[in-house]
Amino acid sequence: MSELNAEELVRFDRPGPRYTSYPTVPAWKGVGVEDRTRALMHVSDPAQVYVHIPFCAEQCSFCGCNMAVAGRQSAGDTYLDLLEKQIEALPLPSRTIHVQRIHLGGGTPTWLNPGQLDRLGEMLRLRFHPVEGAELSLEADPQITTTEQLDVLDRHGFNRLSLGVQSFTPQVLEAVNRPQLTERIPALLEHCRTLGWWGLNLDLMYGLPEQTPERFEQDLHAAIALQPDRLAVFGYAHVPWLKRHQQTLDAGAMPGVEDRARCLLLAQEILQRNGYQALGFDHFARPDDDLSRAARAGTLHRNFMGYTTLSDVDLIGLGMSAISEVQGTYWQDEPHLGKWMKAMRKGEDLLHRGHVLTDEDRARQFVINELMCNLRIDDALLSERFGRTLRGDFASELKALQPMVRDGLVQITEDAITVTDKGRLLVRLVAMPFDAYLPPQRASDRFSRTV
């Protein structure tokens, strides 16, 4: 259990990147088509694949995803036509490659109807062959997802579901324009269990309008009653300068920073008390879940899709705005749906931005990942991978951590950095000194808050 109280969390609160283990935005430059092609030609086998489906039935006011509201189902057919073209054109080393994971994100992948999901499954099978025990997962809105859709995906080997619940409280859901019949959630989970699916996850969010610590506590107990295998508990990121639709939210109805901190601490206390293991700063899983086992073994990893058991596995991103991570090269495809579709139709390149990791980047990424996921980095690991030591190569970063040492968030010995249980909720702060690209000023213009 965390020893922090709400007042202490507020004292440490500051802006910071949500995915600190990657180059921050100013570093994304300098990648050309040749870099991307070279990376894909040497992609690891097996790899993992992310497919972005941007469509939603409605605009939730809290949403920070790259999505588009679409009323006509024909938009899905057009998108799949172009996605098929993109998959066909991938310069992979062979016609098909093996994959350890396929993930459908969005948007809302289950905005696609059963026939469209069936077509998507067939398209992916043509070039990507899941290995034994592969994880095929999707994010879904419980309001529009049906058992028929899940049955179609099951036939294509999908075996894991993450439901974006966010809240069970009617006043909160109404305040963020999130229609949701709560009785659909247990029905979908139960159907997945009958199919033999595993790692079933619920997303919850704190910091939303009309949300109080008391209401959030009720949400936590409602989620626990459904017995999911995993829970992700995210703090709402209010960034109306990046997401204009968030301007429609009543900022006066949002909980203050102390109440946000109380919600975060409630999640830690209640979920761990009910048998869930805390992973990093925002995930929880049952002790027998793969994520929990990886955490205990010190092999937990984090990528653009969150915490994972897969480390050093290349990630191929497909669809508008998708991010790829292949052979130390990162790139993002065109993030604007209309521009992405236009480029696909004309056969133009989709590359929007990217970054090729240097040896320095790789070492820093490794340190940050170990801290964010496994709460410890030592010279043995660092020297084995990169021939470096903490005191020899990161002396200024160790100096920057000294205030956190005094506050009991971090322990530093001669050859290791360990994040304490008290410091786990603030591990993003611990990782920040190692991000060479994090801008020192005006971070609030770009990033969400830590708490």
PDB file of C-alpha atoms in Angstrom, residues 66 320-321 333-341:
ATOM      1  CA  ASN A  66      -7.598  10.420 -32.327  1.00  0.00           C
ATOM      2  CA  MET A 320      -4.443   6.772 -39.542  1.00  0.00           C
ATOM      3  CA  SER A 321      -2.286   8.204 -36.717  1.00  0.00           C
ATOM      4  CA  ASP A 333       1.367   7.932 -39.909  1.00  0.00           C
ATOM      5  CA  GLU A 334      -0.742  10.909 -40.946  1.00  0.00           C
ATOM      6  CA  PRO A 335      -3.020  11.689 -37.941  1.00  0.00           C
ATOM      7  CA  HIS A 336      -5.791  13.526 -39.819  1.00  0.00           C
ATOM      8  CA  LEU A 337      -8.368  11.084 -41.206  1.00  0.00           C
ATOM      9  CA  GLY A 338      -9.171  13.086 -44.349  1.00  0.00           C
ATOM     10  CA  LYS A 339      -5.487  13.623 -45.183  1.00  0.00           C
ATOM     11  CA  TRP A 340      -4.683   9.976 -44.481  1.00  0.00           C
ATOM     12  CA  MET A 341      -7.437   8.809 -46.830  1.00  0.00           C
TER      13      MET A 341
END
